[in-house]
Amino acid sequence: MYHIPNGGSRTKAEAGRFKAEGVKSGVPDICLPVAREQYHGLYIELKRREGGRLSEAQKLWIEALRKQGYWAIVCRGWEEAAREIERYLGKGVA
């Protein structure tokens, strides 16, 4: 499992460097590249328990990942993310 460093505020120089390295707006925060049942892997967009909203880019990425056979979800808080990871790795998500 790994974190995708897309979020956070950056200086213009940092933003330019990350863009040149291939960072894409809207990609979910966490990837677990482990296949389960019909899914190729798990992507999690992590939001605060209260107040966090999905951007249009995030919505598009989640939908595109789902169409490609990934389990892509939004979790509010680390506790929900931990439960979803356990669920995905355990009995499946279906």
PDB file as gemmi writes it, atoms N, CA and C in Angstrom:
CRYST1    1.000    1.000    1.000  90.00  90.00  90.00 P 1                      
ATOM      1  N   MET A   1       0.852  -1.166   0.000  1.00  0.00           N  
ATOM      2  CA  MET A   1       0.000   0.000   0.000  1.00  0.00           C  
ATOM      3  C   MET A   1       0.899   1.230   0.000  1.00  0.00           C  
ATOM      4  N   TYR A   2       0.461   2.246  -0.730  1.00  0.00           N  
ATOM      5  CA  TYR A   2       1.245   3.476  -0.764  1.00  0.00           C  
ATOM      6  C   TYR A   2       0.339   4.695  -0.906  1.00  0.00           C  
ATOM      7  N   HIS A   3       0.893   5.827  -0.495  1.00  0.00           N  
ATOM      8  CA  HIS A   3       0.209   7.113  -0.577  1.00  0.00           C  
ATOM      9  C   HIS A   3       0.624   7.810  -1.865  1.00  0.00           C  
ATOM     10  N   ILE A   4      -0.326   8.437  -2.528  1.00  0.00           N  
ATOM     11  CA  ILE A   4      -0.058   9.182  -3.748  1.00  0.00           C  
ATOM     12  C   ILE A   4      -0.003  10.662  -3.376  1.00  0.00           C  
ATOM     13  N   PRO A   5       1.156  11.304  -3.493  1.00  0.00           N  
ATOM     14  CA  PRO A   5       1.342  12.672  -2.983  1.00  0.00           C  
ATOM     15  C   PRO A   5       0.755  13.751  -3.873  1.00  0.00           C  
ATOM     16  N   ASN A   6      -0.578  13.818  -3.931  1.00  0.00           N  
ATOM     17  CA  ASN A   6      -1.230  14.822  -4.768  1.00  0.00           C  
ATOM     18  C   ASN A   6      -1.718  16.031  -3.993  1.00  0.00           C  
ATOM     19  N   GLY A   7      -2.048  15.865  -2.738  1.00  0.00           N  
ATOM     20  CA  GLY A   7      -2.696  16.931  -1.984  1.00  0.00           C  
ATOM     21  C   GLY A   7      -1.729  17.912  -1.354  1.00  0.00           C  
ATOM     22  N   GLY A   8      -2.307  18.862  -0.684  1.00  0.00           N  
ATOM     23  CA  GLY A   8      -1.520  19.830   0.071  1.00  0.00           C  
ATOM     24  C   GLY A   8      -1.219  21.079  -0.731  1.00  0.00           C  
ATOM     25  N   SER A   9      -0.851  22.120  -0.009  1.00  0.00           N  
ATOM     26  CA  SER A   9      -0.491  23.368  -0.685  1.00  0.00           C  
ATOM     27  C   SER A   9       0.998  23.358  -1.017  1.00  0.00           C  
ATOM     28  N   ARG A  10       1.321  23.982  -2.130  1.00  0.00           N  
ATOM     29  CA  ARG A  10       2.698  23.987  -2.614  1.00  0.00           C  
ATOM     30  C   ARG A  10       3.034  25.366  -3.170  1.00  0.00           C  
ATOM     31  N   THR A  11       4.316  25.634  -3.223  1.00  0.00           N  
ATOM     32  CA  THR A  11       4.744  26.839  -3.931  1.00  0.00           C  
ATOM     33  C   THR A  11       4.590  26.582  -5.431  1.00  0.00           C  
ATOM     34  N   LYS A  12       4.657  27.632  -6.239  1.00  0.00           N  
ATOM     35  CA  LYS A  12       4.561  27.464  -7.688  1.00  0.00           C  
ATOM     36  C   LYS A  12       5.678  26.562  -8.209  1.00  0.00           C  
ATOM     37  N   ALA A  13       6.866  26.727  -7.668  1.00  0.00           N  
ATOM     38  CA  ALA A  13       7.996  25.909  -8.118  1.00  0.00           C  
ATOM     39  C   ALA A  13       7.762  24.430  -7.795  1.00  0.00           C  
ATOM     40  N   GLU A  14       7.283  24.157  -6.580  1.00  0.00           N  
ATOM     41  CA  GLU A  14       6.992  22.762  -6.205  1.00  0.00           C  
ATOM     42  C   GLU A  14       5.895  22.184  -7.080  1.00  0.00           C  
ATOM     43  N   ALA A  15       4.832  22.958  -7.307  1.00  0.00           N  
ATOM     44  CA  ALA A  15       3.732  22.487  -8.139  1.00  0.00           C  
ATOM     45  C   ALA A  15       4.216  22.164  -9.545  1.00  0.00           C  
ATOM     46  N   GLY A  16       5.064  23.029 -10.094  1.00  0.00           N  
ATOM     47  CA  GLY A  16       5.618  22.786 -11.422  1.00  0.00           C  
ATOM     48  C   GLY A  16       6.475  21.539 -11.472  1.00  0.00           C  
ATOM     49  N   ARG A  17       7.279  21.328 -10.434  1.00  0.00           N  
ATOM     50  CA  ARG A  17       8.141  20.137 -10.375  1.00  0.00           C  
ATOM     51  C   ARG A  17       7.296  18.867 -10.283  1.00  0.00           C  
ATOM     52  N   PHE A  18       6.273  18.870  -9.415  1.00  0.00           N  
ATOM     53  CA  PHE A  18       5.410  17.702  -9.283  1.00  0.00           C  
ATOM     54  C   PHE A  18       4.678  17.413 -10.589  1.00  0.00           C  
ATOM     55  N   LYS A  19       4.191  18.461 -11.264  1.00  0.00           N  
ATOM     56  CA  LYS A  19       3.500  18.267 -12.533  1.00  0.00           C  
ATOM     57  C   LYS A  19       4.447  17.651 -13.559  1.00  0.00           C  
ATOM     58  N   ALA A  20       5.675  18.126 -13.595  1.00  0.00           N  
ATOM     59  CA  ALA A  20       6.671  17.574 -14.520  1.00  0.00           C  
ATOM     60  C   ALA A  20       6.981  16.117 -14.201  1.00  0.00           C  
ATOM     61  N   GLU A  21       6.841  15.725 -12.940  1.00  0.00           N  
ATOM     62  CA  GLU A  21       7.088  14.342 -12.530  1.00  0.00           C  
ATOM     63  C   GLU A  21       5.880  13.441 -12.781  1.00  0.00           C  
ATOM     64  N   GLY A  22       4.756  14.023 -13.208  1.00  0.00           N  
ATOM     65  CA  GLY A  22       3.595  13.213 -13.547  1.00  0.00           C  
ATOM     66  C   GLY A  22       2.460  13.216 -12.547  1.00  0.00           C  
ATOM     67  N   VAL A  23       2.525  14.048 -11.523  1.00  0.00           N  
ATOM     68  CA  VAL A  23       1.435  14.122 -10.549  1.00  0.00           C  
ATOM     69  C   VAL A  23       0.176  14.620 -11.260  1.00  0.00           C  
ATOM     70  N   LYS A  24      -0.940  13.947 -11.032  1.00  0.00           N  
ATOM     71  CA  LYS A  24      -2.205  14.283 -11.676  1.00  0.00           C  
ATOM     72  C   LYS A  24      -3.236  14.705 -10.634  1.00  0.00           C  
ATOM     73  N   SER A  25      -3.938  15.773 -10.921  1.00  0.00           N  
ATOM     74  CA  SER A  25      -4.982  16.262 -10.037  1.00  0.00           C  
ATOM     75  C   SER A  25      -6.126  15.262  -9.955  1.00  0.00           C  
ATOM     76  N   GLY A  26      -6.598  15.000  -8.727  1.00  0.00           N  
ATOM     77  CA  GLY A  26      -7.765  14.166  -8.530  1.00  0.00           C  
ATOM     78  C   GLY A  26      -7.507  12.696  -8.255  1.00  0.00           C  
ATOM     79  N   VAL A  27      -6.282  12.225  -8.447  1.00  0.00           N  
ATOM     80  CA  VAL A  27      -5.977  10.812  -8.192  1.00  0.00           C  
ATOM     81  C   VAL A  27      -6.188  10.530  -6.703  1.00  0.00           C  
ATOM     82  N   PRO A  28      -6.856   9.420  -6.362  1.00  0.00           N  
ATOM     83  CA  PRO A  28      -7.083   9.109  -4.946  1.00  0.00           C  
ATOM     84  C   PRO A  28      -5.788   9.045  -4.126  1.00  0.00           C  
ATOM     85  N   ASP A  29      -5.932   9.222  -2.826  1.00  0.00           N  
ATOM     86  CA  ASP A  29      -4.795   9.346  -1.915  1.00  0.00           C  
ATOM     87  C   ASP A  29      -4.008   8.062  -1.675  1.00  0.00           C  
ATOM     88  N   ILE A  30      -4.697   6.941  -1.645  1.00  0.00           N  
ATOM     89  CA  ILE A  30      -4.061   5.677  -1.234  1.00  0.00           C  
ATOM     90  C   ILE A  30      -4.338   4.608  -2.283  1.00  0.00           C  
ATOM     91  N   CYS A  31      -3.324   3.806  -2.561  1.00  0.00           N  
ATOM     92  CA  CYS A  31      -3.482   2.680  -3.480  1.00  0.00           C  
ATOM     93  C   CYS A  31      -2.985   1.404  -2.806  1.00  0.00           C  
ATOM     94  N   LEU A  32      -3.803   0.367  -2.891  1.00  0.00           N  
ATOM     95  CA  LEU A  32      -3.425  -0.972  -2.430  1.00  0.00           C  
ATOM     96  C   LEU A  32      -3.458  -1.874  -3.667  1.00  0.00           C  
ATOM     97  N   PRO A  33      -2.289  -2.119  -4.289  1.00  0.00           N  
ATOM     98  CA  PRO A  33      -2.253  -2.866  -5.552  1.00  0.00           C  
ATOM     99  C   PRO A  33      -2.326  -4.375  -5.347  1.00  0.00           C  
ATOM    100  N   VAL A  34      -3.421  -4.815  -4.741  1.00  0.00           N  
ATOM    101  CA  VAL A  34      -3.643  -6.232  -4.456  1.00  0.00           C  
ATOM    102  C   VAL A  34      -4.995  -6.616  -5.045  1.00  0.00           C  
ATOM    103  N   ALA A  35      -5.000  -7.599  -5.933  1.00  0.00           N  
ATOM    104  CA  ALA A  35      -6.253  -8.039  -6.550  1.00  0.00           C  
ATOM    105  C   ALA A  35      -7.077  -8.867  -5.567  1.00  0.00           C  
ATOM    106  N   ARG A  36      -8.387  -8.658  -5.597  1.00  0.00           N  
ATOM    107  CA  ARG A  36      -9.338  -9.437  -4.806  1.00  0.00           C  
ATOM    108  C   ARG A  36     -10.584  -9.635  -5.642  1.00  0.00           C  
ATOM    109  N   GLU A  37     -11.043 -10.895  -5.703  1.00  0.00           N  
ATOM    110  CA  GLU A  37     -12.226 -11.225  -6.487  1.00  0.00           C  
ATOM    111  C   GLU A  37     -12.120 -10.583  -7.865  1.00  0.00           C  
ATOM    112  N   GLN A  38     -13.101  -9.778  -8.262  1.00  0.00           N  
ATOM    113  CA  GLN A  38     -13.076  -9.207  -9.606  1.00  0.00           C  
ATOM    114  C   GLN A  38     -12.315  -7.890  -9.702  1.00  0.00           C  
ATOM    115  N   TYR A  39     -11.720  -7.417  -8.611  1.00  0.00           N  
ATOM    116  CA  TYR A  39     -11.056  -6.114  -8.591  1.00  0.00           C  
ATOM    117  C   TYR A  39      -9.538  -6.243  -8.742  1.00  0.00           C  
ATOM    118  N   HIS A  40      -8.952  -5.296  -9.479  1.00  0.00           N  
ATOM    119  CA  HIS A  40      -7.503  -5.265  -9.698  1.00  0.00           C  
ATOM    120  C   HIS A  40      -6.744  -4.696  -8.506  1.00  0.00           C  
ATOM    121  N   GLY A  41      -7.402  -3.890  -7.703  1.00  0.00           N  
ATOM    122  CA  GLY A  41      -6.775  -3.238  -6.558  1.00  0.00           C  
ATOM    123  C   GLY A  41      -7.754  -2.262  -5.928  1.00  0.00           C  
ATOM    124  N   LEU A  42      -7.308  -1.618  -4.854  1.00  0.00           N  
ATOM    125  CA  LEU A  42      -8.135  -0.695  -4.075  1.00  0.00           C  
ATOM    126  C   LEU A  42      -7.541   0.705  -4.120  1.00  0.00           C  
ATOM    127  N   TYR A  43      -8.383   1.694  -4.392  1.00  0.00           N  
ATOM    128  CA  TYR A  43      -8.006   3.102  -4.291  1.00  0.00           C  
ATOM    129  C   TYR A  43      -8.922   3.767  -3.280  1.00  0.00           C  
ATOM    130  N   ILE A  44      -8.330   4.584  -2.411  1.00  0.00           N  
ATOM    131  CA  ILE A  44      -9.105   5.302  -1.395  1.00  0.00           C  
ATOM    132  C   ILE A  44      -8.829   6.791  -1.492  1.00  0.00           C  
ATOM    133  N   GLU A  45      -9.887   7.559  -1.605  1.00  0.00           N  
ATOM    134  CA  GLU A  45      -9.811   9.009  -1.457  1.00  0.00           C  
ATOM    135  C   GLU A  45     -10.182   9.290  -0.011  1.00  0.00           C  
ATOM    136  N   LEU A  46      -9.254   9.836   0.730  1.00  0.00           N  
ATOM    137  CA  LEU A  46      -9.433  10.055   2.160  1.00  0.00           C  
ATOM    138  C   LEU A  46      -9.861  11.498   2.412  1.00  0.00           C  
ATOM    139  N   LYS A  47     -10.990  11.638   3.109  1.00  0.00           N  
ATOM    140  CA  LYS A  47     -11.520  12.951   3.462  1.00  0.00           C  
ATOM    141  C   LYS A  47     -11.686  13.059   4.971  1.00  0.00           C  
ATOM    142  N   ARG A  48     -11.738  14.297   5.442  1.00  0.00           N  
ATOM    143  CA  ARG A  48     -12.033  14.508   6.862  1.00  0.00           C  
ATOM    144  C   ARG A  48     -13.406  13.949   7.177  1.00  0.00           C  
ATOM    145  N   ARG A  49     -13.605  13.580   8.414  1.00  0.00           N  
ATOM    146  CA  ARG A  49     -14.914  13.028   8.794  1.00  0.00           C  
ATOM    147  C   ARG A  49     -16.038  14.023   8.577  1.00  0.00           C  
ATOM    148  N   GLU A  50     -15.736  15.303   8.725  1.00  0.00           N  
ATOM    149  CA  GLU A  50     -16.750  16.332   8.522  1.00  0.00           C  
ATOM    150  C   GLU A  50     -16.189  17.409   7.613  1.00  0.00           C  
ATOM    151  N   GLY A  51     -16.962  17.762   6.596  1.00  0.00           N  
ATOM    152  CA  GLY A  51     -16.612  18.920   5.782  1.00  0.00           C  
ATOM    153  C   GLY A  51     -15.828  18.671   4.512  1.00  0.00           C  
ATOM    154  N   GLY A  52     -15.147  17.550   4.386  1.00  0.00           N  
ATOM    155  CA  GLY A  52     -14.355  17.317   3.183  1.00  0.00           C  
ATOM    156  C   GLY A  52     -15.242  17.032   1.982  1.00  0.00           C  
ATOM    157  N   ARG A  53     -14.954  17.678   0.853  1.00  0.00           N  
ATOM    158  CA  ARG A  53     -15.750  17.476  -0.362  1.00  0.00           C  
ATOM    159  C   ARG A  53     -14.867  16.959  -1.486  1.00  0.00           C  
ATOM    160  N   LEU A  54     -15.489  16.201  -2.366  1.00  0.00           N  
ATOM    161  CA  LEU A  54     -14.785  15.719  -3.548  1.00  0.00           C  
ATOM    162  C   LEU A  54     -14.744  16.811  -4.602  1.00  0.00           C  
ATOM    163  N   SER A  55     -13.584  16.968  -5.232  1.00  0.00           N  
ATOM    164  CA  SER A  55     -13.491  17.865  -6.380  1.00  0.00           C  
ATOM    165  C   SER A  55     -14.045  17.135  -7.601  1.00  0.00           C  
ATOM    166  N   GLU A  56     -14.308  17.879  -8.655  1.00  0.00           N  
ATOM    167  CA  GLU A  56     -14.771  17.257  -9.898  1.00  0.00           C  
ATOM    168  C   GLU A  56     -13.712  16.300 -10.435  1.00  0.00           C  
ATOM    169  N   ALA A  57     -12.438  16.684 -10.332  1.00  0.00           N  
ATOM    170  CA  ALA A  57     -11.351  15.807 -10.795  1.00  0.00           C  
ATOM    171  C   ALA A  57     -11.337  14.504 -10.007  1.00  0.00           C  
ATOM    172  N   GLN A  58     -11.566  14.574  -8.704  1.00  0.00           N  
ATOM    173  CA  GLN A  58     -11.603  13.364  -7.879  1.00  0.00           C  
ATOM    174  C   GLN A  58     -12.770  12.469  -8.275  1.00  0.00           C  
ATOM    175  N   LYS A  59     -13.927  13.048  -8.513  1.00  0.00           N  
ATOM    176  CA  LYS A  59     -15.094  12.270  -8.939  1.00  0.00           C  
ATOM    177  C   LYS A  59     -14.807  11.552 -10.257  1.00  0.00           C  
ATOM    178  N   LEU A  60     -14.183  12.258 -11.196  1.00  0.00           N  
ATOM    179  CA  LEU A  60     -13.871  11.667 -12.498  1.00  0.00           C  
ATOM    180  C   LEU A  60     -12.881  10.515 -12.368  1.00  0.00           C  
ATOM    181  N   TRP A  61     -11.845  10.694 -11.528  1.00  0.00           N  
ATOM    182  CA  TRP A  61     -10.860   9.625 -11.334  1.00  0.00           C  
ATOM    183  C   TRP A  61     -11.500   8.391 -10.710  1.00  0.00           C  
ATOM    184  N   ILE A  62     -12.314   8.595  -9.688  1.00  0.00           N  
ATOM    185  CA  ILE A  62     -12.960   7.452  -9.012  1.00  0.00           C  
ATOM    186  C   ILE A  62     -13.829   6.688 -10.005  1.00  0.00           C  
ATOM    187  N   GLU A  63     -14.608   7.406 -10.789  1.00  0.00           N  
ATOM    188  CA  GLU A  63     -15.461   6.747 -11.785  1.00  0.00           C  
ATOM    189  C   GLU A  63     -14.622   6.011 -12.829  1.00  0.00           C  
ATOM    190  N   ALA A  64     -13.560   6.637 -13.312  1.00  0.00           N  
ATOM    191  CA  ALA A  64     -12.698   5.998 -14.312  1.00  0.00           C  
ATOM    192  C   ALA A  64     -12.028   4.747 -13.749  1.00  0.00           C  
ATOM    193  N   LEU A  65     -11.562   4.802 -12.515  1.00  0.00           N  
ATOM    194  CA  LEU A  65     -10.938   3.631 -11.890  1.00  0.00           C  
ATOM    195  C   LEU A  65     -11.940   2.497 -11.736  1.00  0.00           C  
ATOM    196  N   ARG A  66     -13.149   2.823 -11.350  1.00  0.00           N  
ATOM    197  CA  ARG A  66     -14.188   1.795 -11.220  1.00  0.00           C  
ATOM    198  C   ARG A  66     -14.461   1.130 -12.570  1.00  0.00           C  
ATOM    199  N   LYS A  67     -14.520   1.920 -13.623  1.00  0.00           N  
ATOM    200  CA  LYS A  67     -14.762   1.365 -14.956  1.00  0.00           C  
ATOM    201  C   LYS A  67     -13.619   0.446 -15.411  1.00  0.00           C  
ATOM    202  N   GLN A  68     -12.424   0.662 -14.868  1.00  0.00           N  
ATOM    203  CA  GLN A  68     -11.274  -0.162 -15.220  1.00  0.00           C  
ATOM    204  C   GLN A  68     -11.106  -1.382 -14.316  1.00  0.00           C  
ATOM    205  N   GLY A  69     -12.047  -1.581 -13.384  1.00  0.00           N  
ATOM    206  CA  GLY A  69     -12.011  -2.779 -12.556  1.00  0.00           C  
ATOM    207  C   GLY A  69     -11.340  -2.627 -11.207  1.00  0.00           C  
ATOM    208  N   TYR A  70     -11.224  -1.401 -10.720  1.00  0.00           N  
ATOM    209  CA  TYR A  70     -10.670  -1.156  -9.383  1.00  0.00           C  
ATOM    210  C   TYR A  70     -11.803  -0.867  -8.415  1.00  0.00           C  
ATOM    211  N   TRP A  71     -11.589  -1.198  -7.150  1.00  0.00           N  
ATOM    212  CA  TRP A  71     -12.514  -0.808  -6.092  1.00  0.00           C  
ATOM    213  C   TRP A  71     -12.036   0.564  -5.632  1.00  0.00           C  
ATOM    214  N   ALA A  72     -12.739   1.626  -6.021  1.00  0.00           N  
ATOM    215  CA  ALA A  72     -12.359   3.000  -5.713  1.00  0.00           C  
ATOM    216  C   ALA A  72     -13.449   3.615  -4.849  1.00  0.00           C  
ATOM    217  N   ILE A  73     -13.057   4.086  -3.669  1.00  0.00           N  
ATOM    218  CA  ILE A  73     -14.029   4.563  -2.697  1.00  0.00           C  
ATOM    219  C   ILE A  73     -13.559   5.840  -2.014  1.00  0.00           C  
ATOM    220  N   VAL A  74     -14.487   6.498  -1.355  1.00  0.00           N  
ATOM    221  CA  VAL A  74     -14.204   7.660  -0.524  1.00  0.00           C  
ATOM    222  C   VAL A  74     -14.401   7.235   0.919  1.00  0.00           C  
ATOM    223  N   CYS A  75     -13.422   7.525   1.773  1.00  0.00           N  
ATOM    224  CA  CYS A  75     -13.526   7.222   3.200  1.00  0.00           C  
ATOM    225  C   CYS A  75     -13.407   8.509   3.993  1.00  0.00           C  
ATOM    226  N   ARG A  76     -14.233   8.623   5.009  1.00  0.00           N  
ATOM    227  CA  ARG A  76     -14.214   9.799   5.881  1.00  0.00           C  
ATOM    228  C   ARG A  76     -13.512   9.426   7.182  1.00  0.00           C  
ATOM    229  N   GLY A  77     -12.252   9.819   7.280  1.00  0.00           N  
ATOM    230  CA  GLY A  77     -11.445   9.512   8.458  1.00  0.00           C  
ATOM    231  C   GLY A  77     -10.676   8.209   8.312  1.00  0.00           C  
ATOM    232  N   TRP A  78      -9.588   8.108   9.074  1.00  0.00           N  
ATOM    233  CA  TRP A  78      -8.719   6.929   8.960  1.00  0.00           C  
ATOM    234  C   TRP A  78      -9.386   5.659   9.454  1.00  0.00           C  
ATOM    235  N   GLU A  79     -10.327   5.799  10.418  1.00  0.00           N  
ATOM    236  CA  GLU A  79     -10.990   4.606  10.937  1.00  0.00           C  
ATOM    237  C   GLU A  79     -11.817   3.920   9.848  1.00  0.00           C  
ATOM    238  N   GLU A  80     -12.546   4.720   9.082  1.00  0.00           N  
ATOM    239  CA  GLU A  80     -13.336   4.159   7.991  1.00  0.00           C  
ATOM    240  C   GLU A  80     -12.415   3.541   6.941  1.00  0.00           C  
ATOM    241  N   ALA A  81     -11.306   4.207   6.654  1.00  0.00           N  
ATOM    242  CA  ALA A  81     -10.349   3.664   5.685  1.00  0.00           C  
ATOM    243  C   ALA A  81      -9.795   2.324   6.163  1.00  0.00           C  
ATOM    244  N   ALA A  82      -9.465   2.226   7.441  1.00  0.00           N  
ATOM    245  CA  ALA A  82      -8.941   0.971   7.991  1.00  0.00           C  
ATOM    246  C   ALA A  82      -9.969  -0.149   7.859  1.00  0.00           C  
ATOM    247  N   ARG A  83     -11.231   0.151   8.157  1.00  0.00           N  
ATOM    248  CA  ARG A  83     -12.294  -0.860   8.014  1.00  0.00           C  
ATOM    249  C   ARG A  83     -12.435  -1.319   6.567  1.00  0.00           C  
ATOM    250  N   GLU A  84     -12.382  -0.379   5.641  1.00  0.00           N  
ATOM    251  CA  GLU A  84     -12.529  -0.723   4.225  1.00  0.00           C  
ATOM    252  C   GLU A  84     -11.344  -1.549   3.717  1.00  0.00           C  
ATOM    253  N   ILE A  85     -10.158  -1.256   4.191  1.00  0.00           N  
ATOM    254  CA  ILE A  85      -8.985  -2.037   3.800  1.00  0.00           C  
ATOM    255  C   ILE A  85      -9.125  -3.465   4.321  1.00  0.00           C  
ATOM    256  N   GLU A  86      -9.519  -3.595   5.582  1.00  0.00           N  
ATOM    257  CA  GLU A  86      -9.719  -4.932   6.154  1.00  0.00           C  
ATOM    258  C   GLU A  86     -10.816  -5.687   5.401  1.00  0.00           C  
ATOM    259  N   ARG A  87     -11.888  -4.999   5.092  1.00  0.00           N  
ATOM    260  CA  ARG A  87     -12.987  -5.606   4.344  1.00  0.00           C  
ATOM    261  C   ARG A  87     -12.511  -6.061   2.968  1.00  0.00           C  
ATOM    262  N   TYR A  88     -11.767  -5.214   2.294  1.00  0.00           N  
ATOM    263  CA  TYR A  88     -11.266  -5.545   0.966  1.00  0.00           C  
ATOM    264  C   TYR A  88     -10.329  -6.761   1.015  1.00  0.00           C  
ATOM    265  N   LEU A  89      -9.455  -6.772   1.974  1.00  0.00           N  
ATOM    266  CA  LEU A  89      -8.492  -7.880   2.079  1.00  0.00           C  
ATOM    267  C   LEU A  89      -9.105  -9.158   2.639  1.00  0.00           C  
ATOM    268  N   GLY A  90     -10.203  -9.010   3.354  1.00  0.00           N  
ATOM    269  CA  GLY A  90     -10.825 -10.175   4.003  1.00  0.00           C  
ATOM    270  C   GLY A  90     -11.779 -10.917   3.093  1.00  0.00           C  
ATOM    271  N   LYS A  91     -13.023 -10.774   3.384  1.00  0.00           N  
ATOM    272  CA  LYS A  91     -14.058 -11.537   2.691  1.00  0.00           C  
ATOM    273  C   LYS A  91     -14.436 -10.969   1.337  1.00  0.00           C  
ATOM    274  N   GLY A  92     -13.859  -9.875   0.958  1.00  0.00           N  
ATOM    275  CA  GLY A  92     -14.212  -9.272  -0.316  1.00  0.00           C  
ATOM    276  C   GLY A  92     -15.143  -8.085  -0.138  1.00  0.00           C  
ATOM    277  N   VAL A  93     -15.434  -7.436  -1.206  1.00  0.00           N  
ATOM    278  CA  VAL A  93     -16.215  -6.204  -1.146  1.00  0.00           C  
ATOM    279  C   VAL A  93     -17.583  -6.363  -1.757  1.00  0.00           C  
ATOM    280  N   ALA A  94     -17.868  -7.509  -2.330  1.00  0.00           N  
ATOM    281  CA  ALA A  94     -19.155  -7.703  -3.000  1.00  0.00           C  
ATOM    282  C   ALA A  94     -20.279  -7.886  -1.996  1.00  0.00           C  
TER     283      ALA A  94                                                      
END                                                                             
